[in-house]
PDB file of C-alpha atoms in Angstrom:
ATOM      1  CA  MET A   1    -174.360 -12.295  38.839  1.00  0.00           C
ATOM      2  CA  THR A   2    -177.282 -11.956  41.252  1.00  0.00           C
ATOM      3  CA  GLU A   3    -180.867 -11.963  40.050  1.00  0.00           C
ATOM      4  CA  PRO A   4    -183.007  -8.844  40.718  1.00  0.00           C
ATOM      5  CA  THR A   5    -185.254  -9.082  43.721  1.00  0.00           C
ATOM      6  CA  PRO A   6    -188.891  -9.531  42.650  1.00  0.00           C
ATOM      7  CA  ALA A   7    -191.310  -6.775  43.616  1.00  0.00           C
ATOM      8  CA  VAL A   8    -193.647  -7.506  46.504  1.00  0.00           C
ATOM      9  CA  LEU A   9    -197.103  -6.628  45.209  1.00  0.00           C
ATOM     10  CA  ASP A  10    -199.072  -7.245  48.405  1.00  0.00           C
ATOM     11  CA  GLU A  11    -196.899  -5.159  50.689  1.00  0.00           C
ATOM     12  CA  PRO A  12    -199.106  -2.777  52.723  1.00  0.00           C
ATOM     13  CA  ILE A  13    -198.697   0.927  52.172  1.00  0.00           C
ATOM     14  CA  PRO A  14    -197.197   2.584  55.258  1.00  0.00           C
ATOM     15  CA  GLU A  15    -199.369   4.997  57.149  1.00  0.00           C
ATOM     16  CA  GLY A  16    -198.969   8.543  55.857  1.00  0.00           C
ATOM     17  CA  HIS A  17    -197.969   7.353  52.372  1.00  0.00           C
ATOM     18  CA  GLU A  18    -201.367   6.925  50.799  1.00  0.00           C
ATOM     19  CA  PRO A  19    -201.803   7.631  47.085  1.00  0.00           C
ATOM     20  CA  SER A  20    -201.959  11.332  46.321  1.00  0.00           C
ATOM     21  CA  GLY A  21    -205.441  10.955  44.828  1.00  0.00           C
ATOM     22  CA  LYS A  22    -206.883  10.039  48.241  1.00  0.00           C
ATOM     23  CA  ARG A  23    -204.743  12.344  50.310  1.00  0.00           C
ATOM     24  CA  GLY A  24    -206.700  15.026  52.155  1.00  0.00           C
ATOM     25  CA  ALA A  25    -210.130  13.519  51.481  1.00  0.00           C
ATOM     26  CA  ARG A  26    -212.777  13.650  54.179  1.00  0.00           C
ATOM     27  CA  VAL A  27    -213.488  10.333  55.887  1.00  0.00           C
ATOM     28  CA  ILE A  28    -217.141   9.456  55.276  1.00  0.00           C
ATOM     29  CA  THR A  29    -218.351   6.323  57.023  1.00  0.00           C
ATOM     30  CA  ARG A  30    -221.418   4.249  56.235  1.00  0.00           C
ATOM     31  CA  GLU A  31    -223.078   5.557  59.402  1.00  0.00           C
ATOM     32  CA  MET A  32    -222.566   9.149  58.270  1.00  0.00           C
ATOM     33  CA  VAL A  33    -224.093   8.382  54.867  1.00  0.00           C
ATOM     34  CA  THR A  34    -227.106   6.805  56.587  1.00  0.00           C
ATOM     35  CA  MET A  35    -227.602   9.780  58.915  1.00  0.00           C
ATOM     36  CA  LEU A  36    -227.327  12.200  55.993  1.00  0.00           C
ATOM     37  CA  THR A  37    -229.866  10.399  53.783  1.00  0.00           C
ATOM     38  CA  VAL A  38    -232.476   8.908  56.124  1.00  0.00           C
ATOM     39  CA  PRO A  39    -233.620  12.063  58.038  1.00  0.00           C
ATOM     40  CA  PRO A  40    -234.561  14.171  54.971  1.00  0.00           C
ATOM     41  CA  ILE A  41    -236.386  11.186  53.446  1.00  0.00           C
ATOM     42  CA  LEU A  42    -238.258  10.650  56.715  1.00  0.00           C
ATOM     43  CA  VAL A  43    -239.119  14.349  57.002  1.00  0.00           C
ATOM     44  CA  ALA A  44    -240.343  14.453  53.396  1.00  0.00           C
ATOM     45  CA  ALA A  45    -242.449  11.307  53.863  1.00  0.00           C
ATOM     46  CA  VAL A  46    -244.086  12.493  57.101  1.00  0.00           C
ATOM     47  CA  PHE A  47    -244.668  15.987  55.726  1.00  0.00           C
ATOM     48  CA  GLY A  48    -246.200  14.485  52.577  1.00  0.00           C
ATOM     49  CA  GLY A  49    -248.560  12.464  54.778  1.00  0.00           C
ATOM     50  CA  PHE A  50    -249.450  15.613  56.686  1.00  0.00           C
ATOM     51  CA  VAL A  51    -250.177  17.491  53.448  1.00  0.00           C
ATOM     52  CA  TRP A  52    -252.379  14.623  52.233  1.00  0.00           C
ATOM     53  CA  TRP A  53    -254.267  14.598  55.547  1.00  0.00           C
ATOM     54  CA  ARG A  54    -254.719  18.382  55.473  1.00  0.00           C
ATOM     55  CA  GLN A  55    -256.107  18.286  51.926  1.00  0.00           C
ATOM     56  CA  THR A  56    -258.599  15.505  52.666  1.00  0.00           C
ATOM     57  CA  ALA A  57    -259.607  16.194  56.295  1.00  0.00           C
ATOM     58  CA  GLU A  58    -262.984  17.682  57.184  1.00  0.00           C
ATOM     59  CA  LEU A  59    -262.292  20.653  59.458  1.00  0.00           C
ATOM     60  CA  ASP A  60    -264.603  22.967  61.323  1.00  0.00           C
ATOM     61  CA  VAL A  61    -264.375  26.771  61.182  1.00  0.00           C
ATOM     62  CA  VAL A  62    -261.789  27.086  63.964  1.00  0.00           C
ATOM     63  CA  GLU A  63    -259.527  24.406  62.506  1.00  0.00           C
ATOM     64  CA  ALA A  64    -259.831  25.818  58.994  1.00  0.00           C
ATOM     65  CA  ASN A  65    -258.859  29.306  60.179  1.00  0.00           C
ATOM     66  CA  GLN A  66    -255.838  27.943  62.026  1.00  0.00           C
ATOM     67  CA  LEU A  67    -254.713  25.752  59.123  1.00  0.00           C
ATOM     68  CA  ARG A  68    -255.336  27.855  56.031  1.00  0.00           C
ATOM     69  CA  TRP A  69    -253.279  25.680  53.723  1.00  0.00           C
ATOM     70  CA  SER A  70    -254.065  27.410  50.432  1.00  0.00           C
ATOM     71  CA  LEU A  71    -252.828  30.737  51.778  1.00  0.00           C
ATOM     72  CA  LEU A  72    -249.678  29.044  53.041  1.00  0.00           C
ATOM     73  CA  ILE A  73    -248.849  27.760  49.564  1.00  0.00           C
ATOM     74  CA  ASN A  74    -250.027  30.655  47.400  1.00  0.00           C
ATOM     75  CA  SER A  75    -248.847  33.699  49.388  1.00  0.00           C
ATOM     76  CA  ARG A  76    -246.131  35.821  47.815  1.00  0.00           C
ATOM     77  CA  PHE A  77    -243.181  37.308  49.654  1.00  0.00           C
ATOM     78  CA  HIS A  78    -244.347  40.923  49.526  1.00  0.00           C
ATOM     79  CA  GLU A  79    -247.778  39.836  50.803  1.00  0.00           C
ATOM     80  CA  VAL A  80    -246.239  38.008  53.734  1.00  0.00           C
ATOM     81  CA  PHE A  81    -243.682  40.681  54.671  1.00  0.00           C
ATOM     82  CA  PRO A  82    -245.204  43.980  53.505  1.00  0.00           C
ATOM     83  CA  SER A  83    -243.349  46.096  56.070  1.00  0.00           C
ATOM     84  CA  TRP A  84    -239.908  44.541  55.504  1.00  0.00           C
ATOM     85  CA  ASN A  85    -238.001  46.448  52.845  1.00  0.00           C
ATOM     86  CA  PRO A  86    -234.338  45.312  52.530  1.00  0.00           C
ATOM     87  CA  MET A  87    -233.778  47.843  49.725  1.00  0.00           C
ATOM     88  CA  ASP A  88    -234.279  50.736  52.132  1.00  0.00           C
ATOM     89  CA  TRP A  89    -230.788  51.050  53.583  1.00  0.00           C
ATOM     90  CA  HIS A  90    -231.834  53.647  56.146  1.00  0.00           C
ATOM     91  CA  ALA A  91    -234.663  51.621  57.666  1.00  0.00           C
ATOM     92  CA  PRO A  92    -234.803  48.094  56.180  1.00  0.00           C
ATOM     93  CA  PHE A  93    -236.530  46.702  59.270  1.00  0.00           C
ATOM     94  CA  PRO A  94    -239.781  48.108  60.679  1.00  0.00           C
ATOM     95  CA  SER A  95    -238.709  47.491  64.286  1.00  0.00           C
ATOM     96  CA  TRP A  96    -236.265  45.590  66.467  1.00  0.00           C
ATOM     97  CA  ASN A  97    -238.945  42.947  67.014  1.00  0.00           C
ATOM     98  CA  PRO A  98    -238.745  40.514  64.072  1.00  0.00           C
ATOM     99  CA  ALA A  99    -242.068  39.003  65.099  1.00  0.00           C
ATOM    100  CA  THR A 100    -243.762  42.185  63.788  1.00  0.00           C
ATOM    101  CA  TRP A 101    -242.246  41.863  60.301  1.00  0.00           C
ATOM    102  CA  TYR A 102    -244.840  39.290  59.320  1.00  0.00           C
ATOM    103  CA  ASP A 103    -248.351  40.016  58.085  1.00  0.00           C
ATOM    104  CA  GLY A 104    -249.710  36.915  56.369  1.00  0.00           C
ATOM    105  CA  PRO A 105    -251.534  33.626  57.003  1.00  0.00           C
ATOM    106  CA  LEU A 106    -251.488  32.349  60.587  1.00  0.00           C
ATOM    107  CA  LEU A 107    -249.815  28.988  59.980  1.00  0.00           C
ATOM    108  CA  GLN A 108    -247.115  30.478  57.778  1.00  0.00           C
ATOM    109  CA  GLY A 109    -246.484  33.194  60.337  1.00  0.00           C
ATOM    110  CA  LEU A 110    -246.059  30.683  63.159  1.00  0.00           C
ATOM    111  CA  ILE A 111    -243.577  28.674  61.099  1.00  0.00           C
ATOM    112  CA  TRP A 112    -241.672  31.880  60.289  1.00  0.00           C
ATOM    113  CA  GLU A 113    -241.588  32.899  63.963  1.00  0.00           C
ATOM    114  CA  HIS A 114    -240.442  29.445  65.079  1.00  0.00           C
ATOM    115  CA  VAL A 115    -237.618  29.338  62.524  1.00  0.00           C
ATOM    116  CA  LEU A 116    -236.601  32.891  63.421  1.00  0.00           C
ATOM    117  CA  LEU A 117    -236.478  32.079  67.138  1.00  0.00           C
ATOM    118  CA  THR A 118    -234.327  29.032  66.422  1.00  0.00           C
ATOM    119  CA  VAL A 119    -231.897  30.694  64.007  1.00  0.00           C
ATOM    120  CA  VAL A 120    -231.324  33.869  66.025  1.00  0.00           C
ATOM    121  CA  SER A 121    -230.801  31.899  69.240  1.00  0.00           C
ATOM    122  CA  ALA A 122    -228.418  29.456  67.535  1.00  0.00           C
ATOM    123  CA  VAL A 123    -226.275  32.274  66.118  1.00  0.00           C
ATOM    124  CA  ILE A 124    -226.041  33.923  69.541  1.00  0.00           C
ATOM    125  CA  VAL A 125    -225.174  30.591  71.185  1.00  0.00           C
ATOM    126  CA  VAL A 126    -222.314  29.828  68.790  1.00  0.00           C
ATOM    127  CA  ALA A 127    -220.994  33.406  68.940  1.00  0.00           C
ATOM    128  CA  ILE A 128    -220.802  33.261  72.749  1.00  0.00           C
ATOM    129  CA  ALA A 129    -220.157  29.615  73.665  1.00  0.00           C
ATOM    130  CA  VAL A 130    -217.270  28.793  71.301  1.00  0.00           C
ATOM    131  CA  PRO A 131    -215.037  31.808  72.181  1.00  0.00           C
ATOM    132  CA  LEU A 132    -215.882  31.374  75.877  1.00  0.00           C
ATOM    133  CA  GLY A 133    -215.025  27.683  75.713  1.00  0.00           C
ATOM    134  CA  VAL A 134    -211.707  28.483  74.033  1.00  0.00           C
ATOM    135  CA  MET A 135    -210.878  31.065  76.711  1.00  0.00           C
ATOM    136  CA  LEU A 136    -211.503  28.503  79.449  1.00  0.00           C
ATOM    137  CA  THR A 137    -208.808  26.254  77.981  1.00  0.00           C
ATOM    138  CA  ARG A 138    -206.084  28.920  77.889  1.00  0.00           C
ATOM    139  CA  GLY A 139    -203.759  30.222  80.579  1.00  0.00           C
ATOM    140  CA  GLY A 140    -204.961  30.719  84.110  1.00  0.00           C
ATOM    141  CA  LEU A 141    -208.614  30.193  83.177  1.00  0.00           C
ATOM    142  CA  LYS A 142    -207.981  26.440  82.789  1.00  0.00           C
ATOM    143  CA  VAL A 143    -208.716  25.914  86.483  1.00  0.00           C
ATOM    144  CA  LEU A 144    -212.276  27.135  85.900  1.00  0.00           C
ATOM    145  CA  ALA A 145    -212.983  24.684  83.067  1.00  0.00           C
ATOM    146  CA  PRO A 146    -213.998  21.693  85.277  1.00  0.00           C
ATOM    147  CA  ILE A 147    -216.284  23.955  87.299  1.00  0.00           C
ATOM    148  CA  VAL A 148    -217.938  25.342  84.168  1.00  0.00           C
ATOM    149  CA  VAL A 149    -218.398  21.855  82.693  1.00  0.00           C
ATOM    150  CA  GLY A 150    -219.997  20.709  85.953  1.00  0.00           C
ATOM    151  CA  ILE A 151    -222.345  23.702  85.973  1.00  0.00           C
ATOM    152  CA  ALA A 152    -223.199  23.063  82.321  1.00  0.00           C
ATOM    153  CA  ASN A 153    -224.025  19.421  83.014  1.00  0.00           C
ATOM    154  CA  ALA A 154    -226.178  20.377  85.992  1.00  0.00           C
ATOM    155  CA  GLY A 155    -227.825  23.268  84.173  1.00  0.00           C
ATOM    156  CA  GLN A 156    -228.945  20.972  81.383  1.00  0.00           C
ATOM    157  CA  ALA A 157    -231.257  19.247  83.864  1.00  0.00           C
ATOM    158  CA  ALA A 158    -233.059  22.496  84.716  1.00  0.00           C
ATOM    159  CA  PRO A 159    -236.560  22.740  83.213  1.00  0.00           C
ATOM    160  CA  SER A 160    -236.623  25.113  80.268  1.00  0.00           C
ATOM    161  CA  VAL A 161    -240.105  26.391  81.067  1.00  0.00           C
ATOM    162  CA  GLY A 162    -238.830  27.562  84.470  1.00  0.00           C
ATOM    163  CA  LEU A 163    -236.119  29.670  82.842  1.00  0.00           C
ATOM    164  CA  ILE A 164    -238.614  31.193  80.399  1.00  0.00           C
ATOM    165  CA  VAL A 165    -241.061  32.053  83.192  1.00  0.00           C
ATOM    166  CA  LEU A 166    -238.335  33.610  85.366  1.00  0.00           C
ATOM    167  CA  LEU A 167    -237.145  35.816  82.515  1.00  0.00           C
ATOM    168  CA  PHE A 168    -240.758  36.735  81.746  1.00  0.00           C
ATOM    169  CA  LEU A 169    -241.261  37.902  85.341  1.00  0.00           C
ATOM    170  CA  TRP A 170    -238.049  39.919  85.141  1.00  0.00           C
ATOM    171  CA  LEU A 171    -238.057  41.308  81.592  1.00  0.00           C
ATOM    172  CA  ASP A 172    -241.699  40.940  80.529  1.00  0.00           C
ATOM    173  CA  GLY A 173    -242.634  38.907  77.466  1.00  0.00           C
ATOM    174  CA  GLY A 174    -241.845  39.264  73.791  1.00  0.00           C
ATOM    175  CA  PHE A 175    -239.481  38.041  71.103  1.00  0.00           C
ATOM    176  CA  TRP A 176    -236.188  39.097  72.689  1.00  0.00           C
ATOM    177  CA  THR A 177    -237.080  37.680  76.101  1.00  0.00           C
ATOM    178  CA  ALA A 178    -237.608  34.319  74.405  1.00  0.00           C
ATOM    179  CA  ILE A 179    -234.300  34.728  72.557  1.00  0.00           C
ATOM    180  CA  ILE A 180    -232.450  35.298  75.846  1.00  0.00           C
ATOM    181  CA  ALA A 181    -234.079  32.239  77.428  1.00  0.00           C
ATOM    182  CA  LEU A 182    -233.402  29.992  74.437  1.00  0.00           C
ATOM    183  CA  SER A 183    -229.805  31.199  74.165  1.00  0.00           C
ATOM    184  CA  LEU A 184    -229.118  30.555  77.846  1.00  0.00           C
ATOM    185  CA  TYR A 185    -230.630  27.085  77.564  1.00  0.00           C
ATOM    186  CA  GLY A 186    -228.797  26.221  74.338  1.00  0.00           C
ATOM    187  CA  ILE A 187    -225.391  27.598  75.311  1.00  0.00           C
ATOM    188  CA  LEU A 188    -224.592  24.758  77.732  1.00  0.00           C
ATOM    189  CA  PRO A 189    -224.006  21.889  75.235  1.00  0.00           C
ATOM    190  CA  VAL A 190    -221.848  24.020  72.935  1.00  0.00           C
ATOM    191  CA  LEU A 191    -219.781  25.413  75.804  1.00  0.00           C
ATOM    192  CA  ARG A 192    -219.256  21.979  77.339  1.00  0.00           C
ATOM    193  CA  ASN A 193    -218.310  20.327  74.042  1.00  0.00           C
ATOM    194  CA  THR A 194    -215.936  23.157  73.106  1.00  0.00           C
ATOM    195  CA  ILE A 195    -214.018  22.731  76.354  1.00  0.00           C
ATOM    196  CA  VAL A 196    -214.030  18.928  76.206  1.00  0.00           C
ATOM    197  CA  GLY A 197    -213.106  18.886  72.506  1.00  0.00           C
ATOM    198  CA  ILE A 198    -210.057  21.145  72.913  1.00  0.00           C
ATOM    199  CA  GLN A 199    -208.939  19.356  76.069  1.00  0.00           C
ATOM    200  CA  GLY A 200    -209.218  16.023  74.230  1.00  0.00           C
ATOM    201  CA  VAL A 201    -206.626  16.961  71.580  1.00  0.00           C
ATOM    202  CA  ASP A 202    -203.467  14.860  71.886  1.00  0.00           C
ATOM    203  CA  PRO A 203    -200.888  16.998  73.757  1.00  0.00           C
ATOM    204  CA  THR A 204    -198.083  15.567  71.606  1.00  0.00           C
ATOM    205  CA  LEU A 205    -199.643  17.189  68.539  1.00  0.00           C
ATOM    206  CA  VAL A 206    -199.716  20.539  70.313  1.00  0.00           C
ATOM    207  CA  GLU A 207    -196.081  20.123  71.346  1.00  0.00           C
ATOM    208  CA  ALA A 208    -195.174  19.188  67.789  1.00  0.00           C
ATOM    209  CA  GLY A 209    -196.763  22.406  66.565  1.00  0.00           C
ATOM    210  CA  ARG A 210    -194.844  24.394  69.122  1.00  0.00           C
ATOM    211  CA  GLY A 211    -191.676  22.556  68.094  1.00  0.00           C
ATOM    212  CA  ILE A 212    -191.916  23.778  64.500  1.00  0.00           C
ATOM    213  CA  GLY A 213    -192.281  27.378  65.609  1.00  0.00           C
ATOM    214  CA  MET A 214    -196.035  27.873  65.931  1.00  0.00           C
ATOM    215  CA  THR A 215    -197.283  30.462  68.395  1.00  0.00           C
ATOM    216  CA  GLY A 216    -200.066  29.727  70.869  1.00  0.00           C
ATOM    217  CA  TRP A 217    -202.726  31.228  68.593  1.00  0.00           C
ATOM    218  CA  MET A 218    -201.378  29.389  65.546  1.00  0.00           C
ATOM    219  CA  THR A 219    -201.499  26.118  67.448  1.00  0.00           C
ATOM    220  CA  LEU A 220    -205.061  26.849  68.501  1.00  0.00           C
ATOM    221  CA  PHE A 221    -206.360  27.654  65.012  1.00  0.00           C
ATOM    222  CA  LYS A 222    -204.297  25.130  63.030  1.00  0.00           C
ATOM    223  CA  VAL A 223    -204.155  22.156  65.400  1.00  0.00           C
ATOM    224  CA  GLU A 224    -206.538  22.256  68.369  1.00  0.00           C
ATOM    225  CA  LEU A 225    -209.683  23.751  66.829  1.00  0.00           C
ATOM    226  CA  PRO A 226    -209.582  21.690  63.602  1.00  0.00           C
ATOM    227  CA  LEU A 227    -209.171  18.453  65.588  1.00  0.00           C
ATOM    228  CA  SER A 228    -211.956  19.382  68.014  1.00  0.00           C
ATOM    229  CA  VAL A 229    -214.467  20.414  65.320  1.00  0.00           C
ATOM    230  CA  PRO A 230    -216.380  17.064  65.394  1.00  0.00           C
ATOM    231  CA  VAL A 231    -216.928  17.344  69.161  1.00  0.00           C
ATOM    232  CA  ILE A 232    -217.892  21.028  68.965  1.00  0.00           C
ATOM    233  CA  MET A 233    -220.332  20.396  66.106  1.00  0.00           C
ATOM    234  CA  ALA A 234    -221.943  17.574  68.067  1.00  0.00           C
ATOM    235  CA  GLY A 235    -222.677  20.129  70.783  1.00  0.00           C
ATOM    236  CA  VAL A 236    -224.020  22.568  68.183  1.00  0.00           C
ATOM    237  CA  ARG A 237    -226.394  19.922  66.815  1.00  0.00           C
ATOM    238  CA  THR A 238    -227.613  19.103  70.310  1.00  0.00           C
ATOM    239  CA  SER A 239    -228.147  22.786  71.008  1.00  0.00           C
ATOM    240  CA  LEU A 240    -230.093  23.280  67.758  1.00  0.00           C
ATOM    241  CA  VAL A 241    -232.491  20.464  68.571  1.00  0.00           C
ATOM    242  CA  LEU A 242    -232.976  21.753  72.131  1.00  0.00           C
ATOM    243  CA  ILE A 243    -233.660  25.276  70.896  1.00  0.00           C
ATOM    244  CA  ALA A 244    -236.065  24.127  68.172  1.00  0.00           C
ATOM    245  CA  GLY A 245    -238.047  22.062  70.664  1.00  0.00           C
ATOM    246  CA  THR A 246    -237.963  24.605  73.488  1.00  0.00           C
ATOM    247  CA  ALA A 247    -239.071  27.398  71.124  1.00  0.00           C
ATOM    248  CA  SER A 248    -242.546  25.844  71.268  1.00  0.00           C
ATOM    249  CA  LEU A 249    -242.794  27.283  74.806  1.00  0.00           C
ATOM    250  CA  ALA A 250    -242.206  30.834  73.565  1.00  0.00           C
ATOM    251  CA  CYS A 251    -245.919  31.204  72.880  1.00  0.00           C
ATOM    252  CA  PHE A 252    -246.554  31.429  76.632  1.00  0.00           C
ATOM    253  CA  ILE A 253    -244.685  34.765  76.794  1.00  0.00           C
ATOM    254  CA  ASP A 254    -246.179  36.218  73.603  1.00  0.00           C
ATOM    255  CA  ALA A 255    -243.181  35.411  71.386  1.00  0.00           C
ATOM    256  CA  GLY A 256    -245.009  33.336  68.763  1.00  0.00           C
ATOM    257  CA  GLY A 257    -243.904  30.036  67.320  1.00  0.00           C
ATOM    258  CA  LEU A 258    -245.625  26.774  66.471  1.00  0.00           C
ATOM    259  CA  GLY A 259    -246.434  26.242  70.122  1.00  0.00           C
ATOM    260  CA  GLU A 260    -249.460  28.488  69.601  1.00  0.00           C
ATOM    261  CA  ILE A 261    -251.148  25.834  67.443  1.00  0.00           C
ATOM    262  CA  LEU A 262    -250.413  23.213  70.085  1.00  0.00           C
ATOM    263  CA  GLN A 263    -251.698  25.469  72.853  1.00  0.00           C
ATOM    264  CA  THR A 264    -254.872  26.307  70.918  1.00  0.00           C
ATOM    265  CA  GLY A 265    -255.534  22.636  70.265  1.00  0.00           C
ATOM    266  CA  ILE A 266    -255.120  21.744  73.930  1.00  0.00           C
ATOM    267  CA  SER A 267    -257.287  24.667  75.095  1.00  0.00           C
ATOM    268  CA  LEU A 268    -260.120  23.944  72.635  1.00  0.00           C
ATOM    269  CA  PHE A 269    -259.739  20.135  72.655  1.00  0.00           C
ATOM    270  CA  LYS A 270    -259.047  20.154  68.914  1.00  0.00           C
ATOM    271  CA  PHE A 271    -257.170  16.956  68.088  1.00  0.00           C
ATOM    272  CA  SER A 272    -256.259  18.120  64.592  1.00  0.00           C
ATOM    273  CA  LEU A 273    -254.522  21.250  65.901  1.00  0.00           C
ATOM    274  CA  MET A 274    -252.619  19.290  68.529  1.00  0.00           C
ATOM    275  CA  VAL A 275    -251.387  16.804  65.935  1.00  0.00           C
ATOM    276  CA  THR A 276    -250.466  19.594  63.498  1.00  0.00           C
ATOM    277  CA  GLY A 277    -248.442  21.504  66.064  1.00  0.00           C
ATOM    278  CA  ALA A 278    -246.658  18.402  67.355  1.00  0.00           C
ATOM    279  CA  VAL A 279    -245.848  17.095  63.852  1.00  0.00           C
ATOM    280  CA  LEU A 280    -244.558  20.421  62.533  1.00  0.00           C
ATOM    281  CA  ILE A 281    -242.361  21.013  65.601  1.00  0.00           C
ATOM    282  CA  ALA A 282    -240.926  17.491  65.397  1.00  0.00           C
ATOM    283  CA  LEU A 283    -240.257  17.754  61.663  1.00  0.00           C
ATOM    284  CA  LEU A 284    -238.604  21.141  62.092  1.00  0.00           C
ATOM    285  CA  ALA A 285    -236.350  19.752  64.840  1.00  0.00           C
ATOM    286  CA  LEU A 286    -235.380  16.763  62.676  1.00  0.00           C
ATOM    287  CA  LEU A 287    -234.662  19.005  59.705  1.00  0.00           C
ATOM    288  CA  ILE A 288    -232.519  21.344  61.791  1.00  0.00           C
ATOM    289  CA  GLU A 289    -230.608  18.383  63.241  1.00  0.00           C
ATOM    290  CA  TRP A 290    -229.949  17.140  59.701  1.00  0.00           C
ATOM    291  CA  LEU A 291    -228.717  20.575  58.628  1.00  0.00           C
ATOM    292  CA  GLY A 292    -226.382  20.478  61.628  1.00  0.00           C
ATOM    293  CA  ARG A 293    -224.942  17.162  60.409  1.00  0.00           C
ATOM    294  CA  VAL A 294    -224.407  18.603  56.942  1.00  0.00           C
ATOM    295  CA  LEU A 295    -222.658  21.619  58.468  1.00  0.00           C
ATOM    296  CA  GLU A 296    -220.539  19.293  60.604  1.00  0.00           C
ATOM    297  CA  LEU A 297    -219.424  17.370  57.516  1.00  0.00           C
ATOM    298  CA  LEU A 298    -218.579  20.596  55.663  1.00  0.00           C
ATOM    299  CA  THR A 299    -216.576  22.031  58.566  1.00  0.00           C
ATOM    300  CA  ARG A 300    -214.781  18.784  59.414  1.00  0.00           C
ATOM    301  CA  PRO A 301    -211.092  19.031  58.421  1.00  0.00           C
ATOM    302  CA  LYS A 302    -209.990  16.790  55.567  1.00  0.00           C
ATOM    303  CA  GLY A 303    -208.515  13.489  56.629  1.00  0.00           C
ATOM    304  CA  ILE A 304    -210.608  13.247  59.825  1.00  0.00           C
TER     305      ILE A 304
END
């Protein structure tokens, strides 16, 4: 009679046979945790220091008018946007120029305009760059992908102020001219990363999907795009930071934004205004980059 074979307790679990409790969980590394916690703490600390400085600083008349802090804190929504009525379904917006929706304190208005420039441009960039990048990886358009990536890499070196000035000379100034310039400047990283991300998917995984009966579109949406999401979102984060920083130049074509405080400080040699504009733009860019990381984590497929 043979004795039963003792169980091997330290035998490693084969890959793909993890416990069901951990199956499908998102992989969160220590670096990701650090990048998700440090930026908001840094932004809050620097902004708290700015608030303390603003409350204790001695400002002259020009500086006080530019940085009316009490109005920034105490203003109500209907006082800030008196002409914007979302409940009026026939005409909820006063015009097609969102910069005219605002009618409140100067500093709050510049922050609103800067955020609006960034958000509208980012939405346009994602809506155009991702589908275009996908198209350049399908069928006969594949031959154009290396050319487009090369143009995108070269175009990133072009000065943003030159693009804004050229569009100003062609289309005149205003909110939508700035949106076009920011979208053109921010579309390059997303387009490049979309193409590179899809091309970087292991071809054997695509063939495996085809082998189980998936169509080309099913393979794209269930295999290629999910696996390329981290690369695409890295391009989106880069684009968001570029747009948020470049939006400070929109003030030169009468499109508003926090660049106006910076420009006023430089023109009048007001150190407080220069510091305020630079700090607020930097904090906004850091906050937007952090929001991009959060969005990347939420859109990342489970198990990656």
